Amino acid sequence: MTRIPQEPSGEPNPLQVLTLDRLRERTSAKWRTYPEDVLPLWVAEMDVPLAEPVVRAVTDALTRGDTGYAAGTGFAEALSAFASVRWGWDGLAVPRTAVVPDVMQGVVEMLRLVTGPGDAVVVNPPVYPPFYSFVTHLDRRVVEAPLGPDGRLDLDVVEDTFRRVTEDGRQAAHLLCSPQNPTGTVHTREELSAVARLAERHGVRVVADEAHAPLVLGDASFVPYLSVPGAERGLSLMSASKAWNLAGIRAALAVAGPAAADDLARLPDEVADSPNHLGVIAQTAALTDGTPWLDSLLTGLRAQRDLLSSLLAEQLPALGYRPGDATYLAWLDCRALGLGDDPARVFLERGRVALNPGPDFGTGGRGHVRLNFATSAEVLTRAVRAMARAVDGRAGEG
């Protein structure tokens, strides 16, 4: 596969359209969890208007009363076409897909298909906190194989972990986050191929959460896990929800490798019958007609990532930040600031800036925070300045 170059879209930067006053009118979790004087840079919601094709598709559905149950393969066909054009991957076979309510519910159902109660699920922290809660609620054991000091998969640790969790003959799975949330790491073809080889060697089933796949910002290329050699028994969850800001009208697609089709066929009818019809309509429209909007967003996110680097270097030079190649999330190392294990608490109480606490992301999270930079330059600038004042002991948003 080769990286498909992006063309200038001609669309306005969606990150610079909405004012802070307009954003505060929103009633979603991002804007209602904290008091109005708090700048929310935490949960994975972007401060953007929706892509016009998505608005039109949902509005048209509501106008004609098309609010029943989801049906058909249009979503899968749209994602398959998007994957072919965007990632040069022609291996997303529509017959080996199933629509699921959202990515994490899909993860749960895939793990239910390939593991049993008490089995191990390997994760690579620091990683998306629901990996811990959802797996635990599924009555599986979370076993950590932490990322290396460079923020990349440590294949020696992965192999040792795979060996340990299967040495008693039990089933095990690897819940892979690709691209990695919160670090923005884009796993390479070589790394993913190595994971596939190790998984086959030790009998571990890989379930890949690829929700952030369309959000590659740097020179790296997103590589679908199911496209690498040896991943035939793998399962993937993909969605347009993160890239097009559709968390509230959610849907996702479970995709099986050629040797996992029989597993996916065992998905219970109640799961296959439960996706949000409007979510399917919205995500299909995004994948089909929303790529110019996406390209403009990616340009804006690259600018925001660069702005964040500059602001941190100026305002908080002791804070560690390694810009990721994907997502709109920044993983910030605050240990040198002397703010304790949970700097997010200090930034909220003293600076009135809401960030995600690093300890929630597992091993490697202490002394860190996750910051969502998918907002305007104005909001990001105000937030970082307020964080700097919080470290200096001065209060206020600024």
CSV table of C-alpha atoms in Angstrom, one decimal:
chain,number,residue,atom,x,y,z
A,1,MET,CA,0.0,0.0,0.0
A,2,THR,CA,1.1,3.5,-0.7
A,3,ARG,CA,0.0,6.7,1.1
A,4,ILE,CA,-2.6,8.6,-0.9
A,5,PRO,CA,-1.7,12.3,-1.1
A,6,GLN,CA,-4.4,14.7,0.0
A,7,GLU,CA,-5.5,17.5,-2.3
A,8,PRO,CA,-6.5,21.0,-1.1
A,9,SER,CA,-10.2,20.7,-0.5
A,10,GLY,CA,-11.3,24.4,-0.9
A,11,GLU,CA,-13.4,23.9,2.3
A,12,PRO,CA,-13.0,26.4,5.2
A,13,ASN,CA,-11.1,25.2,8.2
A,14,PRO,CA,-14.0,23.8,10.4
A,15,LEU,CA,-11.9,24.5,13.5
A,16,GLN,CA,-12.1,28.3,13.0
A,17,VAL,CA,-15.8,28.6,12.3
A,18,LEU,CA,-17.5,28.6,15.7
A,19,THR,CA,-16.9,31.2,18.4
A,20,LEU,CA,-16.6,30.3,22.1
A,21,ASP,CA,-20.0,31.8,22.8
A,22,ARG,CA,-21.6,29.5,20.1
A,23,LEU,CA,-19.8,26.5,21.5
A,24,ARG,CA,-21.0,27.2,25.0
A,25,GLU,CA,-24.6,26.8,23.6
A,26,ARG,CA,-23.9,23.1,23.0
A,27,THR,CA,-25.5,20.6,25.5
A,28,SER,CA,-23.2,17.7,24.9
A,29,ALA,CA,-20.9,16.2,27.6
A,30,LYS,CA,-17.9,18.3,26.6
A,31,TRP,CA,-19.8,21.6,27.3
A,32,ARG,CA,-22.0,20.6,30.2
A,33,THR,CA,-19.9,18.5,32.5
A,34,TYR,CA,-18.0,21.4,33.9
A,35,PRO,CA,-19.1,25.0,34.9
A,36,GLU,CA,-19.2,27.6,32.2
A,37,ASP,CA,-15.9,29.3,33.3
A,38,VAL,CA,-14.0,26.1,32.5
A,39,LEU,CA,-12.4,25.6,29.0
A,40,PRO,CA,-13.1,22.0,28.1
A,41,LEU,CA,-10.2,20.3,26.3
A,42,TRP,CA,-10.9,16.8,27.5
A,43,VAL,CA,-13.4,14.3,25.9
A,44,ALA,CA,-13.1,13.4,22.2
A,45,GLU,CA,-15.5,15.9,20.8
A,46,MET,CA,-14.3,18.5,18.2
A,47,ASP,CA,-15.3,22.1,18.2
A,48,VAL,CA,-16.5,22.1,14.6
A,49,PRO,CA,-19.8,22.4,12.6
A,50,LEU,CA,-20.7,19.2,10.9
A,51,ALA,CA,-19.8,18.5,7.3
A,52,GLU,CA,-22.6,19.7,5.0
A,53,PRO,CA,-23.2,16.3,3.3
A,54,VAL,CA,-23.8,14.7,6.8
A,55,VAL,CA,-26.2,17.5,7.8
A,56,ARG,CA,-28.1,17.1,4.5
A,57,ALA,CA,-28.3,13.3,4.7
A,58,VAL,CA,-29.7,13.3,8.3
A,59,THR,CA,-32.0,16.2,7.6
A,60,ASP,CA,-33.4,14.5,4.5
A,61,ALA,CA,-33.9,11.3,6.5
A,62,LEU,CA,-35.8,13.2,9.2
A,63,THR,CA,-37.9,15.0,6.5
A,64,ARG,CA,-39.1,11.7,5.0
A,65,GLY,CA,-39.6,10.1,8.4
A,66,ASP,CA,-36.8,7.6,7.7
A,67,THR,CA,-36.1,6.8,11.4
A,68,GLY,CA,-36.6,3.1,11.5
A,69,TYR,CA,-34.1,0.3,11.9
A,70,ALA,CA,-30.8,0.1,10.0
A,71,ALA,CA,-30.6,-2.2,7.0
A,72,GLY,CA,-28.4,-2.9,4.0
A,73,THR,CA,-24.7,-2.8,3.2
A,74,GLY,CA,-24.3,0.8,2.2
A,75,PHE,CA,-22.2,1.7,5.2
A,76,ALA,CA,-19.8,-1.2,4.6
A,77,GLU,CA,-19.6,-0.4,0.9
A,78,ALA,CA,-18.8,3.3,1.7
A,79,LEU,CA,-16.1,2.3,4.1
A,80,SER,CA,-14.6,-0.2,1.7
A,81,ALA,CA,-14.4,2.5,-1.0
A,82,PHE,CA,-12.9,5.0,1.4
A,83,ALA,CA,-10.3,2.5,2.5
A,84,SER,CA,-9.4,1.8,-1.1
A,85,VAL,CA,-8.9,5.4,-2.0
A,86,ARG,CA,-7.5,6.7,1.3
A,87,TRP,CA,-5.3,3.8,2.4
A,88,GLY,CA,-4.8,1.9,-0.8
A,89,TRP,CA,-6.4,-1.1,0.8
A,90,ASP,CA,-8.8,-3.2,-1.2
A,91,GLY,CA,-9.2,-6.0,1.4
A,92,LEU,CA,-12.2,-4.7,3.2
A,93,ALA,CA,-14.7,-7.3,2.0
A,94,VAL,CA,-18.3,-6.2,2.5
A,95,PRO,CA,-19.5,-9.8,3.2
A,96,ARG,CA,-17.1,-10.0,6.1
A,97,THR,CA,-18.6,-7.0,8.0
A,98,ALA,CA,-21.4,-6.3,10.4
A,99,VAL,CA,-22.8,-3.0,11.6
A,100,VAL,CA,-22.5,-2.6,15.4
A,101,PRO,CA,-23.9,0.1,17.7
A,102,ASP,CA,-20.5,1.8,18.3
A,103,VAL,CA,-16.8,0.9,18.4
A,104,MET,CA,-16.6,0.0,22.1
A,105,GLN,CA,-19.8,-2.1,22.0
A,106,GLY,CA,-18.3,-3.7,18.9
A,107,VAL,CA,-15.0,-4.4,20.8
A,108,VAL,CA,-17.0,-6.1,23.6
A,109,GLU,CA,-18.9,-8.3,21.1
A,110,MET,CA,-15.7,-9.3,19.3
A,111,LEU,CA,-14.0,-10.2,22.5
A,112,ARG,CA,-17.1,-12.2,23.5
A,113,LEU,CA,-16.7,-14.2,20.3
A,114,VAL,CA,-13.1,-15.1,20.7
A,115,THR,CA,-12.5,-15.3,24.5
A,116,GLY,CA,-14.4,-16.7,27.5
A,117,PRO,CA,-14.9,-15.4,31.1
A,118,GLY,CA,-11.7,-15.0,33.0
A,119,ASP,CA,-9.5,-15.0,29.8
A,120,ALA,CA,-6.8,-12.4,29.4
A,121,VAL,CA,-7.1,-9.3,27.2
A,122,VAL,CA,-3.8,-7.7,26.5
A,123,VAL,CA,-3.7,-3.9,26.2
A,124,ASN,CA,-0.8,-1.5,25.5
A,125,PRO,CA,-0.9,1.4,28.0
A,126,PRO,CA,-1.1,4.3,28.2
A,127,VAL,CA,-4.3,3.6,26.3
A,128,TYR,CA,-8.0,4.6,26.1
A,129,PRO,CA,-9.5,4.2,29.6
A,130,PRO,CA,-12.7,2.3,28.5
A,131,PHE,CA,-10.4,-0.5,27.4
A,132,TYR,CA,-10.1,-1.3,31.1
A,133,SER,CA,-13.7,-0.8,32.2
A,134,PHE,CA,-15.4,-2.5,29.3
A,135,VAL,CA,-13.1,-5.5,29.4
A,136,THR,CA,-13.5,-5.9,33.2
A,137,HIS,CA,-17.3,-5.6,32.9
A,138,LEU,CA,-17.1,-8.4,30.3
A,139,ASP,CA,-15.5,-10.6,33.0
A,140,ARG,CA,-12.2,-10.8,31.2
A,141,ARG,CA,-8.8,-9.9,32.8
A,142,VAL,CA,-6.8,-6.9,31.6
A,143,VAL,CA,-3.1,-7.7,31.2
A,144,GLU,CA,-0.8,-4.8,30.3
A,145,ALA,CA,2.0,-4.8,27.8
A,146,PRO,CA,3.1,-1.2,28.1
A,147,LEU,CA,4.4,0.9,25.2
A,148,GLY,CA,8.2,1.5,25.2
A,149,PRO,CA,9.8,4.7,26.3
A,150,ASP,CA,9.6,5.9,22.7
A,151,GLY,CA,5.8,5.6,22.8
A,152,ARG,CA,5.8,2.7,20.3
A,153,LEU,CA,4.8,-1.0,20.7
A,154,ASP,CA,7.5,-2.9,22.6
A,155,LEU,CA,7.5,-6.1,20.7
A,156,ASP,CA,9.6,-8.0,23.2
A,157,VAL,CA,7.2,-7.0,26.0
A,158,VAL,CA,4.2,-8.0,23.7
A,159,GLU,CA,5.8,-11.4,23.0
A,160,ASP,CA,6.5,-12.1,26.7
A,161,THR,CA,3.0,-11.1,27.6
A,162,PHE,CA,1.4,-13.3,24.9
A,163,ARG,CA,3.5,-16.2,26.2
A,164,ARG,CA,2.5,-15.7,29.8
A,165,VAL,CA,-1.3,-15.3,29.2
A,166,THR,CA,-1.5,-18.4,27.1
A,167,GLU,CA,0.9,-20.7,28.9
A,168,ASP,CA,-1.9,-22.3,30.8
A,169,GLY,CA,-3.7,-23.2,27.6
A,170,ARG,CA,-6.4,-20.6,27.9
A,171,GLN,CA,-7.7,-18.3,25.2
A,172,ALA,CA,-6.5,-14.7,25.0
A,173,ALA,CA,-6.9,-11.6,22.9
A,174,HIS,CA,-4.9,-8.5,22.2
A,175,LEU,CA,-7.0,-5.3,22.1
A,176,LEU,CA,-4.9,-3.1,19.9
A,177,CYS,CA,-5.5,0.6,19.7
A,178,SER,CA,-4.5,1.8,16.2
A,179,PRO,CA,-3.7,4.7,15.9
A,180,GLN,CA,-2.9,4.9,19.6
A,181,ASN,CA,-5.0,6.9,21.9
A,182,PRO,CA,-3.7,9.0,23.7
A,183,THR,CA,-0.2,9.2,22.2
A,184,GLY,CA,-1.2,9.6,18.5
A,185,THR,CA,1.3,6.9,17.5
A,186,VAL,CA,0.7,5.4,14.1
A,187,HIS,CA,1.8,1.8,14.2
A,188,THR,CA,4.0,0.8,11.2
A,189,ARG,CA,3.4,-2.0,8.8
A,190,GLU,CA,6.5,-3.7,10.3
A,191,GLU,CA,5.2,-3.4,13.8
A,192,LEU,CA,1.7,-4.7,12.9
A,193,SER,CA,3.1,-7.6,11.0
A,194,ALA,CA,5.2,-8.5,14.0
A,195,VAL,CA,2.1,-8.4,16.2
A,196,ALA,CA,0.3,-10.6,13.8
A,197,ARG,CA,3.2,-13.2,13.8
A,198,LEU,CA,3.4,-13.2,17.5
A,199,ALA,CA,-0.4,-13.5,17.9
A,200,GLU,CA,-0.4,-16.5,15.5
A,201,ARG,CA,2.6,-18.1,17.3
A,202,HIS,CA,0.9,-17.9,20.7
A,203,GLY,CA,-2.7,-18.4,19.6
A,204,VAL,CA,-3.8,-14.9,20.6
A,205,ARG,CA,-6.7,-13.3,18.8
A,206,VAL,CA,-6.2,-9.6,17.8
A,207,VAL,CA,-9.1,-7.2,18.0
A,208,ALA,CA,-8.1,-3.7,16.6
A,209,ASP,CA,-9.9,-0.5,17.6
A,210,GLU,CA,-9.2,1.6,14.5
A,211,ALA,CA,-11.6,4.4,15.3
A,212,HIS,CA,-9.1,7.2,14.7
A,213,ALA,CA,-7.8,5.8,11.4
A,214,PRO,CA,-8.9,8.7,9.2
A,215,LEU,CA,-7.1,11.2,11.4
A,216,VAL,CA,-3.4,10.8,10.4
A,217,LEU,CA,-1.8,14.2,10.5
A,218,GLY,CA,1.9,13.6,9.8
A,219,ASP,CA,4.0,11.9,7.2
A,220,ALA,CA,3.1,8.4,8.6
A,221,SER,CA,0.6,6.2,6.8
A,222,PHE,CA,-2.2,4.4,8.5
A,223,VAL,CA,-2.0,0.7,7.9
A,224,PRO,CA,-5.2,-1.3,8.5
A,225,TYR,CA,-4.3,-4.3,10.8
A,226,LEU,CA,-6.2,-6.7,8.6
A,227,SER,CA,-4.0,-5.7,5.6
A,228,VAL,CA,-0.8,-7.1,7.1
A,229,PRO,CA,0.5,-10.7,6.5
A,230,GLY,CA,-0.7,-13.1,9.2
A,231,ALA,CA,-3.7,-11.0,10.3
A,232,GLU,CA,-6.2,-13.3,8.7
A,233,ARG,CA,-7.8,-14.3,12.0
A,234,GLY,CA,-8.0,-10.7,13.2
A,235,LEU,CA,-11.0,-8.5,13.8
A,236,SER,CA,-11.3,-4.8,13.5
A,237,LEU,CA,-13.7,-2.0,14.5
A,238,MET,CA,-13.9,1.0,12.3
A,239,SER,CA,-16.1,4.1,12.3
A,240,ALA,CA,-16.5,7.7,11.0
A,241,SER,CA,-17.5,8.9,14.4
A,242,LYS,CA,-14.1,10.4,15.5
A,243,ALA,CA,-13.1,11.9,12.2
A,244,TRP,CA,-16.4,13.6,11.4
A,245,ASN,CA,-17.5,14.3,15.1
A,246,LEU,CA,-20.4,12.0,15.1
A,247,ALA,CA,-20.2,10.5,18.6
A,248,GLY,CA,-23.8,11.4,19.3
A,249,ILE,CA,-25.2,9.6,16.3
A,250,ARG,CA,-23.0,6.6,16.5
A,251,ALA,CA,-22.4,3.5,14.5
A,252,ALA,CA,-19.4,1.3,13.7
A,253,LEU,CA,-18.4,-1.5,11.5
A,254,ALA,CA,-16.9,-4.8,12.6
A,255,VAL,CA,-14.6,-6.2,10.0
A,256,ALA,CA,-13.3,-9.8,9.9
A,257,GLY,CA,-10.2,-11.2,8.4
A,258,PRO,CA,-10.7,-14.1,6.0
A,259,ALA,CA,-10.1,-16.7,8.7
A,260,ALA,CA,-12.4,-14.9,11.2
A,261,ALA,CA,-15.5,-14.8,9.1
A,262,ASP,CA,-17.1,-17.7,10.9
A,263,ASP,CA,-16.5,-15.9,14.2
A,264,LEU,CA,-18.2,-12.8,13.0
A,265,ALA,CA,-21.1,-14.9,11.7
A,266,ARG,CA,-21.8,-15.9,15.3
A,267,LEU,CA,-22.6,-12.3,16.2
A,268,PRO,CA,-26.0,-12.4,18.0
A,269,ASP,CA,-29.0,-11.0,16.1
A,270,GLU,CA,-29.8,-8.6,18.9
A,271,VAL,CA,-26.4,-6.9,18.2
A,272,ALA,CA,-26.8,-6.8,14.5
A,273,ASP,CA,-30.3,-5.3,14.9
A,274,SER,CA,-29.4,-2.5,17.3
A,275,PRO,CA,-27.3,0.1,15.4
A,276,ASN,CA,-28.7,3.6,15.1
A,277,HIS,CA,-30.2,4.1,11.7
A,278,LEU,CA,-29.5,7.8,11.6
A,279,GLY,CA,-25.9,7.0,12.7
A,280,VAL,CA,-25.5,4.6,9.8
A,281,ILE,CA,-26.9,7.3,7.4
A,282,ALA,CA,-24.6,10.0,8.8
A,283,GLN,CA,-21.5,7.9,8.7
A,284,THR,CA,-22.2,6.6,5.2
A,285,ALA,CA,-22.6,10.2,4.0
A,286,ALA,CA,-19.4,11.2,5.7
A,287,LEU,CA,-17.4,8.5,4.1
A,288,THR,CA,-19.0,9.0,0.7
A,289,ASP,CA,-19.2,12.8,0.3
A,290,GLY,CA,-17.4,14.2,3.3
A,291,THR,CA,-13.7,13.8,2.3
A,292,PRO,CA,-13.2,17.4,1.3
A,293,TRP,CA,-14.4,18.5,4.7
A,294,LEU,CA,-12.1,15.9,6.3
A,295,ASP,CA,-9.1,17.1,4.3
A,296,SER,CA,-9.8,20.7,5.5
A,297,LEU,CA,-10.1,19.4,9.1
A,298,LEU,CA,-6.7,17.6,8.8
A,299,THR,CA,-5.0,20.8,7.6
A,300,GLY,CA,-6.5,22.6,10.6
A,301,LEU,CA,-5.5,19.9,13.0
A,302,ARG,CA,-1.9,20.0,11.8
A,303,ALA,CA,-1.9,23.8,12.4
A,304,GLN,CA,-3.4,23.3,15.9
A,305,ARG,CA,-0.8,20.6,16.7
A,306,ASP,CA,2.0,23.0,15.7
A,307,LEU,CA,0.4,25.9,17.6
A,308,LEU,CA,0.2,23.7,20.7
A,309,SER,CA,3.9,22.8,20.4
A,310,SER,CA,4.8,26.5,20.1
A,311,LEU,CA,2.5,27.6,23.0
A,312,LEU,CA,3.9,24.9,25.3
A,313,ALA,CA,7.5,25.7,24.4
A,314,GLU,CA,6.8,29.4,25.3
A,315,GLN,CA,4.4,29.0,28.3
A,316,LEU,CA,5.4,25.6,29.8
A,317,PRO,CA,8.9,24.8,28.6
A,318,ALA,CA,9.4,22.1,31.3
A,319,LEU,CA,6.4,20.2,30.1
A,320,GLY,CA,7.2,17.2,27.8
A,321,TYR,CA,5.3,16.8,24.5
A,322,ARG,CA,6.0,14.5,21.6
A,323,PRO,CA,3.6,15.5,18.8
A,324,GLY,CA,1.8,12.4,17.5
A,325,ASP,CA,1.2,11.5,13.9
A,326,ALA,CA,-2.5,11.0,14.3
A,327,THR,CA,-5.6,12.0,16.3
A,328,TYR,CA,-6.4,15.4,17.8
A,329,LEU,CA,-5.2,14.3,21.2
A,330,ALA,CA,-1.9,15.4,22.9
A,331,TRP,CA,-0.3,13.3,25.6
A,332,LEU,CA,1.5,15.7,27.9
A,333,ASP,CA,4.2,14.8,30.4
A,334,CYS,CA,3.9,17.1,33.4
A,335,ARG,CA,6.1,15.3,35.8
A,336,ALA,CA,8.8,18.0,35.8
A,337,LEU,CA,6.1,20.6,36.8
A,338,GLY,CA,5.8,19.0,40.3
A,339,LEU,CA,2.0,18.7,40.1
A,340,GLY,CA,1.7,15.1,41.5
A,341,ASP,CA,0.3,12.0,39.9
A,342,ASP,CA,-2.8,13.8,38.6
A,343,PRO,CA,-1.9,17.2,37.1
A,344,ALA,CA,-5.4,17.4,35.5
A,345,ARG,CA,-6.8,18.2,38.9
A,346,VAL,CA,-4.5,21.1,39.3
A,347,PHE,CA,-5.2,22.5,35.9
A,348,LEU,CA,-8.9,22.3,36.5
A,349,GLU,CA,-8.9,23.7,40.0
A,350,ARG,CA,-6.3,26.5,39.5
A,351,GLY,CA,-6.5,27.1,35.7
A,352,ARG,CA,-10.2,26.2,34.9
A,353,VAL,CA,-9.0,24.0,32.1
A,354,ALA,CA,-10.5,20.5,31.9
A,355,LEU,CA,-8.1,17.8,30.7
A,356,ASN,CA,-8.2,14.0,31.0
A,357,PRO,CA,-6.3,12.6,34.0
A,358,GLY,CA,-3.2,10.6,32.9
A,359,PRO,CA,-3.6,7.8,35.6
A,360,ASP,CA,-6.9,6.7,33.9
A,361,PHE,CA,-4.8,5.5,30.9
A,362,GLY,CA,-3.0,2.8,32.9
A,363,THR,CA,0.7,2.2,33.4
A,364,GLY,CA,2.7,5.2,32.2
A,365,GLY,CA,-0.1,7.7,32.9
A,366,ARG,CA,0.9,9.1,36.3
A,367,GLY,CA,2.0,12.7,36.0
A,368,HIS,CA,0.5,13.0,32.5
A,369,VAL,CA,-2.7,14.6,31.0
A,370,ARG,CA,-4.5,14.2,27.7
A,371,LEU,CA,-5.4,17.4,25.9
A,372,ASN,CA,-7.9,17.7,23.0
A,373,PHE,CA,-6.6,20.3,20.6
A,374,ALA,CA,-9.5,20.0,18.1
A,375,THR,CA,-10.6,23.5,18.9
A,376,SER,CA,-10.0,27.0,17.7
A,377,ALA,CA,-6.6,28.8,17.9
A,378,GLU,CA,-8.3,31.3,20.3
A,379,VAL,CA,-9.5,28.6,22.7
A,380,LEU,CA,-6.2,26.6,22.6
A,381,THR,CA,-4.2,29.8,23.3
A,382,ARG,CA,-6.3,30.8,26.2
A,383,ALA,CA,-6.2,27.3,27.6
A,384,VAL,CA,-2.4,26.9,27.5
A,385,ARG,CA,-2.0,30.4,29.1
A,386,ALA,CA,-4.4,29.4,31.9
A,387,MET,CA,-2.4,26.2,32.4
A,388,ALA,CA,0.8,28.1,32.7
A,389,ARG,CA,-0.8,30.4,35.3
A,390,ALA,CA,-2.0,27.4,37.2
A,391,VAL,CA,1.5,26.1,37.5
A,392,ASP,CA,2.6,29.6,38.7
A,393,GLY,CA,-0.1,29.5,41.3
A,394,ARG,CA,-2.3,32.2,39.7
A,395,ALA,CA,-6.0,31.5,39.1
A,396,GLY,CA,-8.2,32.3,36.2
A,397,GLU,CA,-9.0,31.3,32.7
A,398,GLY,CA,-7.5,34.3,30.9
